[in-house]
């Protein structure tokens, strides 16, 4: 099936309140343009340099989401155009995003990545870390970022029961953090669910899914 048909299939089954991020990492601009021409405007990438190159080449009405792990020293390469950073997992990173956004007179929307998986390899902070950040004086002074939600990745397993437990954990973290409603913290987004688990994620309360291989086909990594 073509990218266009894949997109149409997925979108026809999505509830209206769920936003689809088309994860286009490793894929050529030609493939992204096929999705664009089928109406897709939100793309997710996990490498800043690759995202910046695609941003340069592609139409300017696209929303670019950084879904991967972010190194502080690379924030500057996306600060001018990124529309949502999903993987904010520490305060130092958030402060760097604020600094780079300020230079460009922008406000950058961010999600706190919460560690919900049992694997050590997954990044993220605890619900407690997140609330400590939000409650701090230093956080309240960051005028060029806005925390708009949470993101999480479930353990890589076929155990649906475990995945569901992890998704429920993210949903409850969201509900807990939502009570903080300040100028730069307004939680609305729960980014969870990928090709293999997005229907379950939506059942558990996700309103933003990050889908790659079900749209673009499997990825070939060259290292
Ligand atoms: C690659 C990636 C996805 C998409 O994965 P698929 O299984 O191809 O849908 C979603 N989220 C993150 C953080 C990713 O790195």
Short mmCIF file of C-alpha atoms and ligand atoms in Angstrom, two decimals:
data_model
loop_
_atom_site.label_atom_id
_atom_site.label_comp_id
_atom_site.label_asym_id
_atom_site.label_seq_id
_atom_site.Cartn_x
_atom_site.Cartn_y
_atom_site.Cartn_z
CA UNK A 1 0.00 0.00 0.00
CA UNK A 2 1.07 3.54 -0.67
CA UNK A 3 1.91 6.14 1.97
CA UNK A 4 -1.23 7.99 1.00
CA UNK A 5 -3.41 4.91 1.51
CA UNK A 6 -1.73 4.04 4.80
CA UNK A 7 -2.40 7.54 6.08
CA UNK A 8 -5.99 7.47 4.96
CA UNK A 9 -6.57 4.12 6.65
CA UNK A 10 -5.10 5.22 9.95
CA UNK A 11 -6.85 8.56 9.97
CA UNK A 12 -10.23 7.04 9.17
CA UNK A 13 -10.05 5.10 12.44
CA UNK A 14 -8.79 7.90 14.68
CA UNK A 15 -11.14 9.67 17.07
CA UNK A 16 -11.30 13.38 16.33
CA UNK A 17 -9.46 14.45 19.49
CA UNK A 18 -6.35 12.43 18.57
CA UNK A 19 -3.51 14.18 16.72
CA UNK A 20 -1.39 12.09 14.38
CA UNK A 21 2.33 12.80 14.25
CA UNK A 22 3.81 11.15 11.14
CA UNK A 23 7.20 9.85 12.22
CA UNK A 24 9.42 10.26 9.19
CA UNK A 25 12.89 9.59 10.63
CA UNK A 26 15.33 7.99 8.14
CA UNK A 27 12.83 8.50 5.28
CA UNK A 28 13.64 10.62 2.22
CA UNK A 29 11.92 13.95 1.53
CA UNK A 30 10.13 12.33 -1.41
CA UNK A 31 8.24 10.08 1.05
CA UNK A 32 7.44 12.96 3.35
CA UNK A 33 6.13 14.94 0.38
CA UNK A 34 3.81 12.07 -0.48
CA UNK A 35 2.35 12.33 3.02
CA UNK A 36 2.27 16.12 2.74
CA UNK A 37 0.39 15.94 -0.52
CA UNK A 38 -2.12 13.64 1.15
CA UNK A 39 -2.76 16.40 3.70
CA UNK A 40 -0.37 15.51 6.55
CA UNK A 41 1.15 18.60 8.18
CA UNK A 42 2.71 17.26 11.40
CA UNK A 43 5.98 15.36 11.13
CA UNK A 44 8.13 13.84 13.85
CA UNK A 45 11.88 13.31 13.66
CA UNK A 46 14.35 12.01 16.22
CA UNK A 47 17.58 13.62 14.99
CA UNK A 48 17.92 17.39 15.05
CA UNK A 49 20.20 17.65 12.05
CA UNK A 50 17.98 15.46 9.88
CA UNK A 51 14.92 17.47 10.92
CA UNK A 52 16.69 20.77 10.13
CA UNK A 53 17.64 19.54 6.65
CA UNK A 54 14.09 18.43 5.91
CA UNK A 55 12.72 21.70 7.29
CA UNK A 56 14.91 23.61 4.81
CA UNK A 57 13.69 21.60 1.86
CA UNK A 58 10.01 21.31 2.62
CA UNK A 59 6.97 23.63 2.63
CA UNK A 60 6.84 26.04 5.54
CA UNK A 61 3.36 25.21 6.81
CA UNK A 62 4.63 21.98 8.39
CA UNK A 63 4.76 21.53 12.17
CA UNK A 64 8.00 19.84 13.11
CA UNK A 65 8.05 17.74 16.26
CA UNK A 66 11.27 16.55 17.87
CA UNK A 67 10.43 13.15 19.33
CA UNK A 68 13.93 11.86 20.10
CA UNK A 69 16.41 12.36 22.88
CA UNK A 70 17.76 15.92 22.80
CA UNK A 71 21.33 16.94 23.54
CA UNK A 72 21.58 20.39 25.04
CA UNK A 73 24.30 21.60 22.67
CA UNK A 74 22.07 20.90 19.64
CA UNK A 75 18.95 22.77 20.74
CA UNK A 76 20.15 25.85 18.84
CA UNK A 77 19.83 24.08 15.49
CA UNK A 78 16.07 23.64 15.85
CA UNK A 79 15.09 26.53 18.10
CA UNK A 80 14.08 28.72 15.17
CA UNK A 81 11.42 26.41 13.79
CA UNK A 82 10.56 23.42 16.00
CA UNK A 83 6.93 23.44 17.12
CA UNK A 84 6.92 20.79 19.86
CA UNK A 85 9.75 19.03 21.70
CA UNK A 86 8.44 15.71 23.11
CA UNK A 87 11.52 14.49 24.92
CA UNK A 88 12.27 17.01 27.66
CA UNK A 89 13.63 14.87 30.46
CA UNK A 90 15.66 17.27 32.63
CA UNK A 91 15.60 20.83 33.89
CA UNK A 92 18.95 21.84 32.36
CA UNK A 93 17.62 20.95 28.93
CA UNK A 94 14.46 22.95 29.53
CA UNK A 95 16.54 25.98 30.54
CA UNK A 96 18.63 25.68 27.37
CA UNK A 97 15.45 25.49 25.25
CA UNK A 98 14.20 28.61 27.01
CA UNK A 99 17.49 30.42 26.34
CA UNK A 100 17.54 29.54 22.65
CA UNK A 101 13.85 30.39 22.22
CA UNK A 102 14.42 33.77 23.86
CA UNK A 103 17.18 34.63 21.37
CA UNK A 104 14.67 34.04 18.59
CA UNK A 105 11.83 35.79 20.40
CA UNK A 106 9.72 32.63 20.40
CA UNK A 107 7.93 30.44 22.89
CA UNK A 108 8.68 26.75 22.36
CA UNK A 109 6.13 24.17 23.46
CA UNK A 110 7.55 21.18 25.33
CA UNK A 111 6.37 17.87 26.72
CA UNK A 112 7.89 16.28 29.79
CA UNK A 113 9.07 12.80 28.94
CA UNK A 114 8.03 10.50 31.77
CA UNK A 115 9.75 7.17 32.23
CA UNK A 116 7.01 4.56 32.19
CA UNK A 117 8.90 1.56 30.77
CA UNK A 118 10.70 -0.98 32.87
CA UNK A 119 13.70 -0.97 30.50
CA UNK A 120 16.77 1.02 31.56
CA UNK A 121 17.36 2.13 28.00
CA UNK A 122 14.36 4.48 27.92
CA UNK A 123 14.80 8.11 28.91
CA UNK A 124 12.49 10.10 31.10
CA UNK A 125 11.83 11.55 34.50
CA UNK A 126 9.52 10.49 37.28
CA UNK A 127 6.22 12.21 38.02
CA UNK A 128 7.86 13.51 41.14
CA UNK A 129 10.83 15.02 39.25
CA UNK A 130 8.37 16.75 36.95
CA UNK A 131 6.32 18.26 39.75
CA UNK A 132 9.47 19.44 41.57
CA UNK A 133 10.51 21.29 38.42
CA UNK A 134 7.11 22.85 37.88
CA UNK A 135 6.88 24.03 41.49
CA UNK A 136 10.28 25.72 41.47
CA UNK A 137 10.80 29.47 41.38
CA UNK A 138 13.32 29.05 38.58
CA UNK A 139 10.73 27.34 36.39
CA UNK A 140 8.20 30.11 36.89
CA UNK A 141 10.72 32.56 35.45
CA UNK A 142 11.10 30.74 32.13
CA UNK A 143 9.12 32.90 29.74
CA UNK A 144 10.08 31.31 26.43
CA UNK A 145 8.95 27.75 27.01
CA UNK A 146 5.55 26.29 27.71
CA UNK A 147 4.97 22.81 29.05
CA UNK A 148 1.88 21.56 27.26
CA UNK A 149 1.84 17.89 28.18
CA UNK A 150 3.61 14.62 28.77
CA UNK A 151 5.14 11.95 26.58
CA UNK A 152 6.01 8.34 27.28
CA UNK A 153 7.19 5.16 25.62
CA UNK A 154 6.04 1.76 26.80
CA UNK A 155 8.33 -1.22 27.21
CA UNK A 156 9.12 -3.10 24.00
CA UNK A 157 7.12 -6.27 24.70
CA UNK A 158 4.06 -8.19 23.43
CA UNK A 159 2.67 -8.29 26.94
CA UNK A 160 -0.38 -6.12 26.40
CA UNK A 161 -1.17 -6.15 30.10
CA UNK A 162 2.17 -4.53 30.91
CA UNK A 163 1.88 -1.94 28.14
CA UNK A 164 -1.57 -1.02 29.37
CA UNK A 165 -0.28 -0.61 32.91
CA UNK A 166 2.45 1.72 31.66
CA UNK A 167 0.02 3.78 29.58
CA UNK A 168 -2.31 4.09 32.57
CA UNK A 169 0.63 5.29 34.60
CA UNK A 170 1.32 8.07 32.08
CA UNK A 171 -2.34 9.06 32.06
CA UNK A 172 -2.42 9.34 35.84
CA UNK A 173 0.83 11.32 35.84
CA UNK A 174 -0.82 13.68 33.38
CA UNK A 175 -3.84 14.09 35.66
CA UNK A 176 -1.58 14.79 38.64
CA UNK A 177 0.56 17.36 36.84
CA UNK A 178 -2.45 19.00 35.29
CA UNK A 179 -3.33 20.60 38.60
CA UNK A 180 -0.39 22.98 38.07
CA UNK A 181 -1.90 25.58 35.84
CA UNK A 182 0.48 28.50 35.41
CA UNK A 183 1.61 30.87 32.64
CA UNK A 184 4.13 28.43 31.25
CA UNK A 185 2.54 25.16 32.26
CA UNK A 186 -0.79 24.09 30.84
CA UNK A 187 -1.10 20.38 30.31
CA UNK A 188 -3.29 19.29 27.42
CA UNK A 189 -1.31 16.69 25.50
CA UNK A 190 -0.67 13.03 26.27
CA UNK A 191 1.76 11.81 23.63
CA UNK A 192 1.71 8.02 23.71
CA UNK A 193 1.28 5.23 21.19
CA UNK A 194 3.30 4.13 18.15
CA UNK A 195 2.56 1.82 15.19
CA UNK A 196 2.34 -1.30 17.35
CA UNK A 197 0.32 0.03 20.23
CA UNK A 198 -1.56 3.19 19.32
CA UNK A 199 -5.11 1.75 19.50
CA UNK A 200 -4.39 0.63 23.07
CA UNK A 201 -2.78 4.00 23.85
CA UNK A 202 -5.90 5.81 22.66
CA UNK A 203 -8.06 3.55 24.85
CA UNK A 204 -5.83 4.56 27.76
CA UNK A 205 -6.27 8.28 27.12
CA UNK A 206 -3.69 9.28 24.52
CA UNK A 207 -4.53 12.29 22.39
CA UNK A 208 -1.34 12.40 20.33
CA UNK A 209 0.13 9.35 18.63
CA UNK A 210 3.53 9.03 16.95
CA UNK A 211 3.27 6.64 14.02
CA UNK A 212 6.13 5.81 11.66
CA UNK A 213 6.34 2.37 10.10
CA UNK A 214 2.57 1.94 9.65
CA UNK A 215 2.65 5.02 7.41
CA UNK A 216 6.06 4.92 5.71
CA UNK A 217 6.95 1.22 5.90
CA UNK A 218 9.75 -0.30 7.92
CA UNK A 219 12.97 1.62 8.40
CA UNK A 220 16.41 0.62 7.23
CA UNK A 221 19.15 1.95 9.46
CA UNK A 222 22.57 2.49 8.00
CA UNK A 223 25.33 2.74 10.55
C1 LIG B 1 10.51 5.89 15.89
C2 LIG B 1 9.62 6.42 16.95
C3 LIG B 1 8.22 6.30 16.87
C4 LIG B 1 7.49 5.61 15.73
O1 LIG B 1 7.72 4.24 15.76
P1 LIG B 1 6.91 3.23 14.78
O2 LIG B 1 6.94 1.96 15.52
O3 LIG B 1 7.65 3.20 13.50
O4 LIG B 1 5.54 3.77 14.63
C5 LIG B 1 7.47 6.87 17.88
N1 LIG B 1 8.04 7.51 18.91
C6 LIG B 1 9.37 7.65 19.03
C7 LIG B 1 9.93 8.37 20.20
C8 LIG B 1 10.20 7.10 18.06
O5 LIG B 1 11.53 7.24 18.18
#
